[in-house]
Amino acid sequence: MNFGESDKLKLSFPNIVAIEKPILQPSNLKLDPFWVTGFVAGEGSFHVNTNKETNKMRPVFSIGLNQRDKFLLIRINKFFEEIGSIYMTNTNNSAELKVYKFNNFYSLIDHFNNYPLRGFKLYNFTIWCEIVKLLENKELTSEMLEKIKVLKNKLNKWN
């Protein structure tokens, strides 16, 4: 859908003319915190990256969009007081806001505690917060590491 019509589709509907997508003009209005929560519920992701060589785990919050919507990621990052970085990938025209630093997670946690997520995203956020809390401890025990692995395996799954 984001890459235009396929040749097969154009052949099937030769009389249809595509409409140019307008370039959106970002506004400077302050983002509503409830809107931010709703947007994250649809587009955000709470996950944990694991380095296969060192087994070191790193919590991550991210929002991925098409490059044309980069301005929205910039606005959301400003809303959270620039706690993340925006990465562009030309191979699939994507832009992604990522938050990696522990100190920056607390802004997210405070926001979602005050403007709660719902449903499956709340379930993932709750698990992710548990993992963040466990990984804060620099002296991880084997029990803590095992608990983190169990929690990580529950992320993005209903079980």
PDB file of C-alpha atoms in Angstrom:
ATOM      1  CA  MET A   1       0.000   0.000   0.000  1.00  0.00           C
ATOM      2  CA  ASN A   2       2.761   2.464   0.884  1.00  0.00           C
ATOM      3  CA  PHE A   3       4.795   1.568  -2.200  1.00  0.00           C
ATOM      4  CA  GLY A   4       2.173   2.424  -4.844  1.00  0.00           C
ATOM      5  CA  GLU A   5       0.216   0.145  -7.111  1.00  0.00           C
ATOM      6  CA  SER A   6       1.707  -3.055  -8.445  1.00  0.00           C
ATOM      7  CA  ASP A   7       1.925  -3.639 -12.205  1.00  0.00           C
ATOM      8  CA  LYS A   8      -0.687  -6.389 -11.888  1.00  0.00           C
ATOM      9  CA  LEU A   9      -3.098  -4.013 -10.161  1.00  0.00           C
ATOM     10  CA  LYS A  10      -2.522  -1.307 -12.794  1.00  0.00           C
ATOM     11  CA  LEU A  11      -3.298  -3.831 -15.570  1.00  0.00           C
ATOM     12  CA  SER A  12      -6.463  -4.980 -13.805  1.00  0.00           C
ATOM     13  CA  PHE A  13      -7.742  -1.408 -13.400  1.00  0.00           C
ATOM     14  CA  PRO A  14      -6.327   0.585 -16.347  1.00  0.00           C
ATOM     15  CA  ASN A  15      -8.816   3.478 -16.049  1.00  0.00           C
ATOM     16  CA  ILE A  16      -8.038   4.287 -12.441  1.00  0.00           C
ATOM     17  CA  VAL A  17      -5.688   7.221 -11.884  1.00  0.00           C
ATOM     18  CA  ALA A  18      -3.817   7.339  -8.595  1.00  0.00           C
ATOM     19  CA  ILE A  19      -4.151  10.433  -6.447  1.00  0.00           C
ATOM     20  CA  GLU A  20      -0.961  12.073  -5.191  1.00  0.00           C
ATOM     21  CA  LYS A  21      -0.650  11.861  -1.435  1.00  0.00           C
ATOM     22  CA  PRO A  22      -0.484  15.371  -0.029  1.00  0.00           C
ATOM     23  CA  ILE A  23       2.599  16.404   1.896  1.00  0.00           C
ATOM     24  CA  LEU A  24       1.482  16.935   5.457  1.00  0.00           C
ATOM     25  CA  GLN A  25       2.340  20.206   7.103  1.00  0.00           C
ATOM     26  CA  PRO A  26       3.196  19.639  10.753  1.00  0.00           C
ATOM     27  CA  SER A  27       1.554  21.941  13.252  1.00  0.00           C
ATOM     28  CA  ASN A  28       3.193  23.408  16.317  1.00  0.00           C
ATOM     29  CA  LEU A  29       0.252  22.650  18.585  1.00  0.00           C
ATOM     30  CA  LYS A  30       1.186  20.833  21.764  1.00  0.00           C
ATOM     31  CA  LEU A  31       0.453  17.103  21.549  1.00  0.00           C
ATOM     32  CA  ASP A  32      -2.330  15.875  23.795  1.00  0.00           C
ATOM     33  CA  PRO A  33      -0.944  13.259  26.239  1.00  0.00           C
ATOM     34  CA  PHE A  34      -3.996  11.040  25.756  1.00  0.00           C
ATOM     35  CA  TRP A  35      -3.445  11.167  21.986  1.00  0.00           C
ATOM     36  CA  VAL A  36       0.226  10.194  22.486  1.00  0.00           C
ATOM     37  CA  THR A  37      -0.863   7.196  24.560  1.00  0.00           C
ATOM     38  CA  GLY A  38      -3.386   6.162  21.917  1.00  0.00           C
ATOM     39  CA  PHE A  39      -0.827   6.553  19.151  1.00  0.00           C
ATOM     40  CA  VAL A  40       1.713   4.444  21.044  1.00  0.00           C
ATOM     41  CA  ALA A  41      -0.991   1.823  21.633  1.00  0.00           C
ATOM     42  CA  GLY A  42      -1.300   1.484  17.858  1.00  0.00           C
ATOM     43  CA  GLU A  43       2.240   2.081  16.631  1.00  0.00           C
ATOM     44  CA  GLY A  44       4.601   1.713  19.606  1.00  0.00           C
ATOM     45  CA  SER A  45       6.600  -1.285  20.716  1.00  0.00           C
ATOM     46  CA  PHE A  46       8.113  -2.363  24.027  1.00  0.00           C
ATOM     47  CA  HIS A  47      10.757  -5.024  23.543  1.00  0.00           C
ATOM     48  CA  VAL A  48      14.132  -6.302  24.741  1.00  0.00           C
ATOM     49  CA  ASN A  49      17.173  -6.778  22.523  1.00  0.00           C
ATOM     50  CA  THR A  50      19.652  -9.503  23.457  1.00  0.00           C
ATOM     51  CA  ASN A  51      23.268  -9.536  22.332  1.00  0.00           C
ATOM     52  CA  LYS A  52      23.838 -13.150  21.253  1.00  0.00           C
ATOM     53  CA  GLU A  53      27.570 -13.039  22.010  1.00  0.00           C
ATOM     54  CA  THR A  54      27.396 -11.515  25.500  1.00  0.00           C
ATOM     55  CA  ASN A  55      23.766 -12.375  26.440  1.00  0.00           C
ATOM     56  CA  LYS A  56      23.460  -8.746  27.581  1.00  0.00           C
ATOM     57  CA  MET A  57      19.841  -7.581  27.464  1.00  0.00           C
ATOM     58  CA  ARG A  58      18.701  -4.084  26.591  1.00  0.00           C
ATOM     59  CA  PRO A  59      15.125  -2.810  26.922  1.00  0.00           C
ATOM     60  CA  VAL A  60      13.925  -0.698  23.989  1.00  0.00           C
ATOM     61  CA  PHE A  61      10.892   1.450  23.287  1.00  0.00           C
ATOM     62  CA  SER A  62      10.279   2.250  19.629  1.00  0.00           C
ATOM     63  CA  ILE A  63       7.794   3.664  17.165  1.00  0.00           C
ATOM     64  CA  GLY A  64       8.283   2.818  13.487  1.00  0.00           C
ATOM     65  CA  LEU A  65       6.619   4.748  10.649  1.00  0.00           C
ATOM     66  CA  ASN A  66       7.089   5.561   6.993  1.00  0.00           C
ATOM     67  CA  GLN A  67       9.809   8.175   6.308  1.00  0.00           C
ATOM     68  CA  ARG A  68       7.191  10.687   5.171  1.00  0.00           C
ATOM     69  CA  ASP A  69       5.886  10.674   8.773  1.00  0.00           C
ATOM     70  CA  LYS A  70       9.270  11.433  10.338  1.00  0.00           C
ATOM     71  CA  PHE A  71       7.968  14.829  11.459  1.00  0.00           C
ATOM     72  CA  LEU A  72       5.516  13.025  13.754  1.00  0.00           C
ATOM     73  CA  LEU A  73       8.329  11.035  15.381  1.00  0.00           C
ATOM     74  CA  ILE A  74      10.187  14.307  15.929  1.00  0.00           C
ATOM     75  CA  ARG A  75       7.081  15.799  17.592  1.00  0.00           C
ATOM     76  CA  ILE A  76       6.622  12.740  19.827  1.00  0.00           C
ATOM     77  CA  ASN A  77      10.313  12.810  20.769  1.00  0.00           C
ATOM     78  CA  LYS A  78       9.961  16.511  21.686  1.00  0.00           C
ATOM     79  CA  PHE A  79       6.838  15.663  23.696  1.00  0.00           C
ATOM     80  CA  PHE A  80       9.001  13.266  25.738  1.00  0.00           C
ATOM     81  CA  GLU A  81      11.742  15.941  26.002  1.00  0.00           C
ATOM     82  CA  GLU A  82      14.037  14.401  23.372  1.00  0.00           C
ATOM     83  CA  ILE A  83      14.700  11.125  25.171  1.00  0.00           C
ATOM     84  CA  GLY A  84      15.217   9.096  22.003  1.00  0.00           C
ATOM     85  CA  SER A  85      16.880   9.097  18.612  1.00  0.00           C
ATOM     86  CA  ILE A  86      15.327   8.832  15.170  1.00  0.00           C
ATOM     87  CA  TYR A  87      16.801   6.399  12.666  1.00  0.00           C
ATOM     88  CA  MET A  88      16.068   6.305   8.946  1.00  0.00           C
ATOM     89  CA  THR A  89      16.216   3.208   6.747  1.00  0.00           C
ATOM     90  CA  ASN A  90      16.129   3.848   3.013  1.00  0.00           C
ATOM     91  CA  THR A  91      15.677   0.206   1.996  1.00  0.00           C
ATOM     92  CA  ASN A  92      12.084   0.178   3.267  1.00  0.00           C
ATOM     93  CA  ASN A  93      11.453   3.944   3.566  1.00  0.00           C
ATOM     94  CA  SER A  94      11.086   3.699   7.331  1.00  0.00           C
ATOM     95  CA  ALA A  95      11.774   6.058  10.193  1.00  0.00           C
ATOM     96  CA  GLU A  96      11.982   4.840  13.763  1.00  0.00           C
ATOM     97  CA  LEU A  97      12.088   6.580  17.116  1.00  0.00           C
ATOM     98  CA  LYS A  98      14.072   4.469  19.592  1.00  0.00           C
ATOM     99  CA  VAL A  99      14.676   4.950  23.306  1.00  0.00           C
ATOM    100  CA  TYR A 100      17.527   2.865  24.727  1.00  0.00           C
ATOM    101  CA  LYS A 101      18.837   4.661  27.821  1.00  0.00           C
ATOM    102  CA  PHE A 102      17.648   3.597  31.261  1.00  0.00           C
ATOM    103  CA  ASN A 103      17.381   7.140  32.570  1.00  0.00           C
ATOM    104  CA  ASN A 104      15.009   7.956  29.710  1.00  0.00           C
ATOM    105  CA  PHE A 105      12.696   5.023  30.430  1.00  0.00           C
ATOM    106  CA  TYR A 106      11.392   6.759  33.551  1.00  0.00           C
ATOM    107  CA  SER A 107       9.775   9.530  31.453  1.00  0.00           C
ATOM    108  CA  LEU A 108       7.933   6.863  29.492  1.00  0.00           C
ATOM    109  CA  ILE A 109       6.947   4.934  32.605  1.00  0.00           C
ATOM    110  CA  ASP A 110       5.670   8.109  34.305  1.00  0.00           C
ATOM    111  CA  HIS A 111       3.697   9.085  31.221  1.00  0.00           C
ATOM    112  CA  PHE A 112       2.023   5.697  30.803  1.00  0.00           C
ATOM    113  CA  ASN A 113       1.284   5.487  34.528  1.00  0.00           C
ATOM    114  CA  ASN A 114      -0.509   8.867  34.285  1.00  0.00           C
ATOM    115  CA  TYR A 115      -2.088   8.239  30.862  1.00  0.00           C
ATOM    116  CA  PRO A 116      -2.521   4.470  30.868  1.00  0.00           C
ATOM    117  CA  LEU A 117      -2.374   2.181  27.910  1.00  0.00           C
ATOM    118  CA  ARG A 118      -5.138  -0.387  27.497  1.00  0.00           C
ATOM    119  CA  GLY A 119      -5.406  -4.020  26.434  1.00  0.00           C
ATOM    120  CA  PHE A 120      -2.524  -5.889  24.889  1.00  0.00           C
ATOM    121  CA  LYS A 121      -0.188  -2.862  24.843  1.00  0.00           C
ATOM    122  CA  LEU A 122      -0.726  -2.424  28.604  1.00  0.00           C
ATOM    123  CA  TYR A 123       0.099  -6.107  29.063  1.00  0.00           C
ATOM    124  CA  ASN A 124       3.388  -5.645  27.164  1.00  0.00           C
ATOM    125  CA  PHE A 125       4.194  -2.379  28.933  1.00  0.00           C
ATOM    126  CA  THR A 126       3.715  -4.041  32.337  1.00  0.00           C
ATOM    127  CA  ILE A 127       6.077  -6.893  31.431  1.00  0.00           C
ATOM    128  CA  TRP A 128       8.597  -4.442  29.942  1.00  0.00           C
ATOM    129  CA  CYS A 129       8.532  -2.347  33.151  1.00  0.00           C
ATOM    130  CA  GLU A 130       9.292  -5.465  35.206  1.00  0.00           C
ATOM    131  CA  ILE A 131      12.264  -6.208  32.958  1.00  0.00           C
ATOM    132  CA  VAL A 132      13.510  -2.596  33.221  1.00  0.00           C
ATOM    133  CA  LYS A 133      13.258  -2.788  37.005  1.00  0.00           C
ATOM    134  CA  LEU A 134      15.216  -6.054  37.118  1.00  0.00           C
ATOM    135  CA  LEU A 135      17.891  -4.803  34.702  1.00  0.00           C
ATOM    136  CA  GLU A 136      18.430  -1.657  36.789  1.00  0.00           C
ATOM    137  CA  ASN A 137      20.272  -3.855  39.227  1.00  0.00           C
ATOM    138  CA  LYS A 138      23.931  -4.033  38.194  1.00  0.00           C
ATOM    139  CA  GLU A 139      24.417  -7.197  40.284  1.00  0.00           C
ATOM    140  CA  LEU A 140      22.068  -9.575  38.494  1.00  0.00           C
ATOM    141  CA  THR A 141      21.702 -12.972  40.113  1.00  0.00           C
ATOM    142  CA  SER A 142      21.080 -16.106  38.075  1.00  0.00           C
ATOM    143  CA  GLU A 143      17.474 -16.135  39.381  1.00  0.00           C
ATOM    144  CA  MET A 144      16.974 -12.558  38.167  1.00  0.00           C
ATOM    145  CA  LEU A 145      18.405 -13.403  34.745  1.00  0.00           C
ATOM    146  CA  GLU A 146      16.114 -16.404  34.481  1.00  0.00           C
ATOM    147  CA  LYS A 147      13.108 -14.287  35.449  1.00  0.00           C
ATOM    148  CA  ILE A 148      14.061 -11.714  32.788  1.00  0.00           C
ATOM    149  CA  LYS A 149      14.253 -14.460  30.148  1.00  0.00           C
ATOM    150  CA  VAL A 150      10.823 -15.777  31.153  1.00  0.00           C
ATOM    151  CA  LEU A 151       9.351 -12.262  31.027  1.00  0.00           C
ATOM    152  CA  LYS A 152      11.010 -11.522  27.684  1.00  0.00           C
ATOM    153  CA  ASN A 153       9.441 -14.668  26.224  1.00  0.00           C
ATOM    154  CA  LYS A 154       5.997 -13.380  27.308  1.00  0.00           C
ATOM    155  CA  LEU A 155       6.418 -10.050  25.514  1.00  0.00           C
ATOM    156  CA  ASN A 156       4.116  -9.669  22.510  1.00  0.00           C
ATOM    157  CA  LYS A 157       2.404 -13.002  23.218  1.00  0.00           C
ATOM    158  CA  TRP A 158      -0.929 -13.712  24.908  1.00  0.00           C
ATOM    159  CA  ASN A 159      -0.020 -16.573  27.252  1.00  0.00           C
TER     160      ASN A 159
END
